[in-house]
Amino acid sequence: MSDFATFVFEQLPPPPLRVLEIGCGREGGLVEPLAAAGYDVVGVDPHAPEGERFVRTQFQSLAGTWDAAVAGRVLHHVNPLEDGLEILASLAPLLVVDEFAANRIDPAAQDWYEGQHRLLRAAGADPYGPPSLDEWRERHPGLHPDDVLLPALRARYDERVFERVPYLYRWLEGPSSEGLEQSLVAAGAFPAIGYRWAGRAR
C-alpha cells in the first residue's frame, strides 16, 4: 500500500461512506483499494479506466454529493483554482490531499535528484521522473505553488492535518531513494517537496 493510501485510510471515517477520488488517472488511483475496504467509491478523470466505478470527465462537471473527496497530486493543476475549490467543497465536506510543491525544489534538491537519476540510469534502472528538472519546468508551466494552493484550501476548509513529506524518491524509484531523501530532509540539506493535507469544509 502506498504512503498516500495509508494516509487516506487514516483520515477517512470507517465505511459505509461515499468517497470521490479526483483525478484517479489511467490506472484508477485508489478506487479499487477503497472499494475493497468497503467504501462506495467513484473515481473521476478524463482518462479514467472503463468500469462502473469510474467517470470520464472533469470533476467540475459532476453533479451530486459525497461524504469525502480524495485528491492525489491533482490540485496543483486545477485552473481556475478558486472556482475549482469552490466546486470541490460543494461536492464533499471532507477533503484528503496528496501534493507536491515544485517551488520548493531548491538547487541542493535539484542537484541531489539529478545526480541520483544519473546513477540509477548508469546502473541500468529506468527512473519514472525526468532526467532534467529545468526541462521539466519548461514543460509544466503554471503549476500552483504551495504558497498559493494551501491558502486557497485554508480559506474554504478547517485544516485537520498538514505534514511535509519527501517526494523526489517517487520519481527515482531506486531501492534506497526514499531512505536517502528522508535522511537528507531530516538533516536540513534541502526541504521536503511533498505534503499531505486534510480538511473539512466550513
PDB file of C-alpha atoms in Angstrom:
ATOM      1  CA  MET A   1       0.000   0.000   0.000  1.00  0.00           C
ATOM      2  CA  SER A   2       1.343   3.466  -0.916  1.00  0.00           C
ATOM      3  CA  ASP A   3       2.076   6.080   1.725  1.00  0.00           C
ATOM      4  CA  PHE A   4      -0.800   8.182   0.438  1.00  0.00           C
ATOM      5  CA  ALA A   5      -3.207   5.241   0.612  1.00  0.00           C
ATOM      6  CA  THR A   6      -2.225   4.730   4.247  1.00  0.00           C
ATOM      7  CA  PHE A   7      -2.813   8.435   4.924  1.00  0.00           C
ATOM      8  CA  VAL A   8      -6.225   8.312   3.234  1.00  0.00           C
ATOM      9  CA  PHE A   9      -7.357   5.352   5.302  1.00  0.00           C
ATOM     10  CA  GLU A  10      -6.180   7.142   8.442  1.00  0.00           C
ATOM     11  CA  GLN A  11      -8.245  10.228   7.607  1.00  0.00           C
ATOM     12  CA  LEU A  12     -11.478   8.619   6.385  1.00  0.00           C
ATOM     13  CA  PRO A  13     -14.162   7.558   8.836  1.00  0.00           C
ATOM     14  CA  PRO A  14     -14.908   3.845   8.547  1.00  0.00           C
ATOM     15  CA  PRO A  15     -17.309   2.606   5.854  1.00  0.00           C
ATOM     16  CA  PRO A  16     -20.033   2.784   4.782  1.00  0.00           C
ATOM     17  CA  LEU A  17     -19.039   6.106   3.259  1.00  0.00           C
ATOM     18  CA  ARG A  18     -19.344   7.616  -0.213  1.00  0.00           C
ATOM     19  CA  VAL A  19     -15.923   8.666  -1.499  1.00  0.00           C
ATOM     20  CA  LEU A  20     -14.990  10.580  -4.642  1.00  0.00           C
ATOM     21  CA  GLU A  21     -11.441  10.359  -5.990  1.00  0.00           C
ATOM     22  CA  ILE A  22     -10.485  13.416  -8.015  1.00  0.00           C
ATOM     23  CA  GLY A  23      -8.003  12.741 -10.801  1.00  0.00           C
ATOM     24  CA  CYS A  24      -7.792   8.955 -10.469  1.00  0.00           C
ATOM     25  CA  GLY A  25      -5.765   8.773 -13.695  1.00  0.00           C
ATOM     26  CA  ARG A  26      -5.454   5.987 -16.214  1.00  0.00           C
ATOM     27  CA  GLU A  27      -4.605   3.405 -13.524  1.00  0.00           C
ATOM     28  CA  GLY A  28      -7.614   4.129 -11.331  1.00  0.00           C
ATOM     29  CA  GLY A  29      -5.806   5.618  -8.360  1.00  0.00           C
ATOM     30  CA  LEU A  30      -7.104   4.411  -5.007  1.00  0.00           C
ATOM     31  CA  VAL A  31     -10.553   3.414  -6.255  1.00  0.00           C
ATOM     32  CA  GLU A  32     -10.046  -0.343  -6.054  1.00  0.00           C
ATOM     33  CA  PRO A  33      -8.338  -0.367  -2.607  1.00  0.00           C
ATOM     34  CA  LEU A  34     -11.092   1.860  -1.221  1.00  0.00           C
ATOM     35  CA  ALA A  35     -13.793  -0.339  -2.740  1.00  0.00           C
ATOM     36  CA  ALA A  36     -12.131  -3.447  -1.330  1.00  0.00           C
ATOM     37  CA  ALA A  37     -12.225  -1.833   2.121  1.00  0.00           C
ATOM     38  CA  GLY A  38     -15.977  -1.326   1.866  1.00  0.00           C
ATOM     39  CA  TYR A  39     -16.277   2.254   0.640  1.00  0.00           C
ATOM     40  CA  ASP A  40     -18.755   3.276  -2.048  1.00  0.00           C
ATOM     41  CA  VAL A  41     -16.190   4.979  -4.268  1.00  0.00           C
ATOM     42  CA  VAL A  42     -16.167   6.703  -7.643  1.00  0.00           C
ATOM     43  CA  GLY A  43     -13.055   7.873  -9.491  1.00  0.00           C
ATOM     44  CA  VAL A  44     -13.303  10.834 -11.866  1.00  0.00           C
ATOM     45  CA  ASP A  45     -10.736  11.719 -14.513  1.00  0.00           C
ATOM     46  CA  PRO A  46     -10.875  12.498 -18.242  1.00  0.00           C
ATOM     47  CA  HIS A  47      -8.623   9.457 -18.724  1.00  0.00           C
ATOM     48  CA  ALA A  48     -10.206   7.174 -16.121  1.00  0.00           C
ATOM     49  CA  PRO A  49     -10.385   3.428 -16.808  1.00  0.00           C
ATOM     50  CA  GLU A  50     -13.602   1.865 -18.000  1.00  0.00           C
ATOM     51  CA  GLY A  51     -15.905   0.452 -15.350  1.00  0.00           C
ATOM     52  CA  GLU A  52     -18.871   1.239 -13.157  1.00  0.00           C
ATOM     53  CA  ARG A  53     -16.711   2.910 -10.514  1.00  0.00           C
ATOM     54  CA  PHE A  54     -15.211   5.418 -12.940  1.00  0.00           C
ATOM     55  CA  VAL A  55     -16.445   8.551 -14.681  1.00  0.00           C
ATOM     56  CA  ARG A  56     -14.535  10.052 -17.599  1.00  0.00           C
ATOM     57  CA  THR A  57     -14.904  13.791 -17.119  1.00  0.00           C
ATOM     58  CA  GLN A  58     -13.571  16.758 -15.197  1.00  0.00           C
ATOM     59  CA  PHE A  59     -14.704  16.867 -11.565  1.00  0.00           C
ATOM     60  CA  GLN A  60     -16.048  20.385 -12.152  1.00  0.00           C
ATOM     61  CA  SER A  61     -18.860  18.931 -14.269  1.00  0.00           C
ATOM     62  CA  LEU A  62     -20.083  16.419 -11.678  1.00  0.00           C
ATOM     63  CA  ALA A  63     -23.481  16.593 -10.005  1.00  0.00           C
ATOM     64  CA  GLY A  64     -24.184  15.045  -6.620  1.00  0.00           C
ATOM     65  CA  THR A  65     -22.586  14.875  -3.211  1.00  0.00           C
ATOM     66  CA  TRP A  66     -20.182  12.537  -1.445  1.00  0.00           C
ATOM     67  CA  ASP A  67     -19.027  12.167   2.150  1.00  0.00           C
ATOM     68  CA  ALA A  68     -15.356  12.660   1.313  1.00  0.00           C
ATOM     69  CA  ALA A  69     -13.092  13.522  -1.601  1.00  0.00           C
ATOM     70  CA  VAL A  70      -9.545  12.326  -2.204  1.00  0.00           C
ATOM     71  CA  ALA A  71      -7.161  14.259  -4.465  1.00  0.00           C
ATOM     72  CA  GLY A  72      -3.730  12.830  -5.184  1.00  0.00           C
ATOM     73  CA  ARG A  73      -1.308  15.184  -6.968  1.00  0.00           C
ATOM     74  CA  VAL A  74      -4.011  16.927  -8.967  1.00  0.00           C
ATOM     75  CA  LEU A  75      -4.976  20.221  -7.330  1.00  0.00           C
ATOM     76  CA  HIS A  76      -1.778  21.990  -8.426  1.00  0.00           C
ATOM     77  CA  HIS A  77      -3.110  21.620 -11.994  1.00  0.00           C
ATOM     78  CA  VAL A  78      -6.656  22.947 -11.377  1.00  0.00           C
ATOM     79  CA  ASN A  79      -7.494  26.166 -13.230  1.00  0.00           C
ATOM     80  CA  PRO A  80      -9.113  28.418 -12.313  1.00  0.00           C
ATOM     81  CA  LEU A  81      -8.110  27.318  -8.820  1.00  0.00           C
ATOM     82  CA  GLU A  82     -10.595  29.340  -6.783  1.00  0.00           C
ATOM     83  CA  ASP A  83     -13.591  28.185  -8.804  1.00  0.00           C
ATOM     84  CA  GLY A  84     -12.385  24.586  -8.762  1.00  0.00           C
ATOM     85  CA  LEU A  85     -12.024  24.528  -4.983  1.00  0.00           C
ATOM     86  CA  GLU A  86     -15.464  26.068  -4.527  1.00  0.00           C
ATOM     87  CA  ILE A  87     -16.936  23.236  -6.590  1.00  0.00           C
ATOM     88  CA  LEU A  88     -14.888  20.640  -4.747  1.00  0.00           C
ATOM     89  CA  ALA A  89     -16.038  21.913  -1.357  1.00  0.00           C
ATOM     90  CA  SER A  90     -19.653  21.644  -2.542  1.00  0.00           C
ATOM     91  CA  LEU A  91     -19.168  18.031  -3.654  1.00  0.00           C
ATOM     92  CA  ALA A  92     -17.820  16.662  -0.361  1.00  0.00           C
ATOM     93  CA  PRO A  93     -17.234  18.140   3.114  1.00  0.00           C
ATOM     94  CA  LEU A  94     -14.057  16.159   3.870  1.00  0.00           C
ATOM     95  CA  LEU A  95     -11.012  16.548   1.589  1.00  0.00           C
ATOM     96  CA  VAL A  96      -7.821  14.459   1.767  1.00  0.00           C
ATOM     97  CA  VAL A  97      -4.906  15.684  -0.355  1.00  0.00           C
ATOM     98  CA  ASP A  98      -1.510  14.444  -1.508  1.00  0.00           C
ATOM     99  CA  GLU A  99       0.524  17.189  -3.169  1.00  0.00           C
ATOM    100  CA  PHE A 100       3.980  18.385  -4.049  1.00  0.00           C
ATOM    101  CA  ALA A 101       5.417  21.880  -4.149  1.00  0.00           C
ATOM    102  CA  ALA A 102       7.622  22.249  -7.207  1.00  0.00           C
ATOM    103  CA  ASN A 103       8.569  25.720  -5.960  1.00  0.00           C
ATOM    104  CA  ARG A 104      10.400  24.092  -3.015  1.00  0.00           C
ATOM    105  CA  ILE A 105      12.852  22.234  -5.268  1.00  0.00           C
ATOM    106  CA  ASP A 106      15.902  24.314  -4.450  1.00  0.00           C
ATOM    107  CA  PRO A 107      19.351  23.940  -6.092  1.00  0.00           C
ATOM    108  CA  ALA A 108      20.504  21.407  -3.484  1.00  0.00           C
ATOM    109  CA  ALA A 109      17.415  19.248  -4.017  1.00  0.00           C
ATOM    110  CA  GLN A 110      17.787  19.502  -7.784  1.00  0.00           C
ATOM    111  CA  ASP A 111      21.468  18.553  -7.681  1.00  0.00           C
ATOM    112  CA  TRP A 112      20.757  15.540  -5.483  1.00  0.00           C
ATOM    113  CA  TYR A 113      17.816  14.375  -7.572  1.00  0.00           C
ATOM    114  CA  GLU A 114      19.570  14.705 -10.925  1.00  0.00           C
ATOM    115  CA  GLY A 115      22.688  13.029  -9.563  1.00  0.00           C
ATOM    116  CA  GLN A 116      20.643  10.104  -8.268  1.00  0.00           C
ATOM    117  CA  HIS A 117      18.845   9.897 -11.602  1.00  0.00           C
ATOM    118  CA  ARG A 118      22.165   9.611 -13.448  1.00  0.00           C
ATOM    119  CA  LEU A 119      23.438   6.946 -11.043  1.00  0.00           C
ATOM    120  CA  LEU A 120      20.287   4.860 -11.407  1.00  0.00           C
ATOM    121  CA  ARG A 121      20.394   5.114 -15.187  1.00  0.00           C
ATOM    122  CA  ALA A 122      24.059   4.100 -15.187  1.00  0.00           C
ATOM    123  CA  ALA A 123      23.117   1.057 -13.107  1.00  0.00           C
ATOM    124  CA  GLY A 124      20.516   0.008 -15.686  1.00  0.00           C
ATOM    125  CA  ALA A 125      17.383   1.374 -13.997  1.00  0.00           C
ATOM    126  CA  ASP A 126      14.751   3.476 -15.740  1.00  0.00           C
ATOM    127  CA  PRO A 127      13.535   6.113 -13.252  1.00  0.00           C
ATOM    128  CA  TYR A 128       9.987   7.347 -13.667  1.00  0.00           C
ATOM    129  CA  GLY A 129      10.881  11.016 -13.313  1.00  0.00           C
ATOM    130  CA  PRO A 130      12.572  13.380 -15.771  1.00  0.00           C
ATOM    131  CA  PRO A 131      16.377  13.488 -16.012  1.00  0.00           C
ATOM    132  CA  SER A 132      16.430  17.304 -16.100  1.00  0.00           C
ATOM    133  CA  LEU A 133      14.243  19.350 -13.760  1.00  0.00           C
ATOM    134  CA  ASP A 134      14.894  22.515 -15.767  1.00  0.00           C
ATOM    135  CA  GLU A 135      13.419  20.863 -18.856  1.00  0.00           C
ATOM    136  CA  TRP A 136      10.547  19.503 -16.729  1.00  0.00           C
ATOM    137  CA  ARG A 137       9.736  23.022 -15.517  1.00  0.00           C
ATOM    138  CA  GLU A 138       9.609  24.273 -19.094  1.00  0.00           C
ATOM    139  CA  ARG A 139       7.092  21.540 -19.977  1.00  0.00           C
ATOM    140  CA  HIS A 140       4.921  22.207 -16.900  1.00  0.00           C
ATOM    141  CA  PRO A 141       4.402  25.945 -16.542  1.00  0.00           C
ATOM    142  CA  GLY A 142       1.745  27.388 -14.274  1.00  0.00           C
ATOM    143  CA  LEU A 143       1.669  24.757 -11.534  1.00  0.00           C
ATOM    144  CA  HIS A 144       0.263  26.192  -8.311  1.00  0.00           C
ATOM    145  CA  PRO A 145       2.977  26.601  -5.653  1.00  0.00           C
ATOM    146  CA  ASP A 146       2.187  25.624  -2.089  1.00  0.00           C
ATOM    147  CA  ASP A 147       2.004  29.264  -1.006  1.00  0.00           C
ATOM    148  CA  VAL A 148      -0.955  29.650  -3.380  1.00  0.00           C
ATOM    149  CA  LEU A 149      -2.682  26.286  -3.010  1.00  0.00           C
ATOM    150  CA  LEU A 150      -2.516  25.993   0.785  1.00  0.00           C
ATOM    151  CA  PRO A 151      -4.079  29.415   1.499  1.00  0.00           C
ATOM    152  CA  ALA A 152      -6.806  28.666  -1.054  1.00  0.00           C
ATOM    153  CA  LEU A 153      -7.585  25.394   0.748  1.00  0.00           C
ATOM    154  CA  ARG A 154      -7.476  27.030   4.183  1.00  0.00           C
ATOM    155  CA  ALA A 155      -9.901  29.714   3.031  1.00  0.00           C
ATOM    156  CA  ARG A 156     -12.557  27.045   2.461  1.00  0.00           C
ATOM    157  CA  TYR A 157     -11.704  24.227   4.864  1.00  0.00           C
ATOM    158  CA  ASP A 158     -10.800  23.893   8.513  1.00  0.00           C
ATOM    159  CA  GLU A 159      -7.391  22.241   8.406  1.00  0.00           C
ATOM    160  CA  ARG A 160      -7.199  18.908  10.219  1.00  0.00           C
ATOM    161  CA  VAL A 161      -3.771  17.632   9.150  1.00  0.00           C
ATOM    162  CA  PHE A 162      -0.801  19.198   7.399  1.00  0.00           C
ATOM    163  CA  GLU A 163       2.557  17.462   7.080  1.00  0.00           C
ATOM    164  CA  ARG A 164       5.592  17.952   4.882  1.00  0.00           C
ATOM    165  CA  VAL A 165       6.988  14.740   3.396  1.00  0.00           C
ATOM    166  CA  PRO A 166       9.794  13.717   0.992  1.00  0.00           C
ATOM    167  CA  TYR A 167       8.681  13.403  -2.608  1.00  0.00           C
ATOM    168  CA  LEU A 168      11.513  13.118  -5.132  1.00  0.00           C
ATOM    169  CA  TYR A 169      12.094   9.429  -4.336  1.00  0.00           C
ATOM    170  CA  ARG A 170       8.803   8.663  -6.084  1.00  0.00           C
ATOM    171  CA  TRP A 171      10.344   9.904  -9.332  1.00  0.00           C
ATOM    172  CA  LEU A 172      13.559   7.980  -8.762  1.00  0.00           C
ATOM    173  CA  GLU A 173      12.138   4.603  -7.680  1.00  0.00           C
ATOM    174  CA  GLY A 174      15.569   3.426  -6.564  1.00  0.00           C
ATOM    175  CA  PRO A 175      15.899   0.792  -3.819  1.00  0.00           C
ATOM    176  CA  SER A 176      17.337   3.322  -1.349  1.00  0.00           C
ATOM    177  CA  SER A 177      15.921   6.572  -2.775  1.00  0.00           C
ATOM    178  CA  GLU A 178      13.280   7.083  -0.090  1.00  0.00           C
ATOM    179  CA  GLY A 179      15.636   6.483   2.825  1.00  0.00           C
ATOM    180  CA  LEU A 180      18.295   8.752   1.339  1.00  0.00           C
ATOM    181  CA  GLU A 181      15.854  11.590   0.752  1.00  0.00           C
ATOM    182  CA  GLN A 182      14.330  11.246   4.217  1.00  0.00           C
ATOM    183  CA  SER A 183      17.745  11.448   5.858  1.00  0.00           C
ATOM    184  CA  LEU A 184      18.760  14.499   3.819  1.00  0.00           C
ATOM    185  CA  VAL A 185      15.499  16.307   4.535  1.00  0.00           C
ATOM    186  CA  ALA A 186      15.835  15.486   8.241  1.00  0.00           C
ATOM    187  CA  ALA A 187      19.395  16.850   8.193  1.00  0.00           C
ATOM    188  CA  GLY A 188      18.234  20.092   6.574  1.00  0.00           C
ATOM    189  CA  ALA A 189      20.155  19.539   3.339  1.00  0.00           C
ATOM    190  CA  PHE A 190      17.072  20.527   1.353  1.00  0.00           C
ATOM    191  CA  PRO A 191      13.342  20.946   2.060  1.00  0.00           C
ATOM    192  CA  ALA A 192      10.604  18.353   1.879  1.00  0.00           C
ATOM    193  CA  ILE A 193       8.955  18.731  -1.510  1.00  0.00           C
ATOM    194  CA  GLY A 194       5.750  16.801  -0.817  1.00  0.00           C
ATOM    195  CA  TYR A 195       2.924  17.500   1.588  1.00  0.00           C
ATOM    196  CA  ARG A 196      -0.230  15.829   2.809  1.00  0.00           C
ATOM    197  CA  TRP A 197      -3.277  17.718   3.939  1.00  0.00           C
ATOM    198  CA  ALA A 198      -6.796  17.067   5.185  1.00  0.00           C
ATOM    199  CA  GLY A 199      -9.586  19.474   5.972  1.00  0.00           C
ATOM    200  CA  ARG A 200     -13.331  19.821   6.436  1.00  0.00           C
ATOM    201  CA  ALA A 201     -15.352  22.388   4.507  1.00  0.00           C
ATOM    202  CA  ARG A 202     -16.842  25.193   6.544  1.00  0.00           C
TER     203      ARG A 202
END
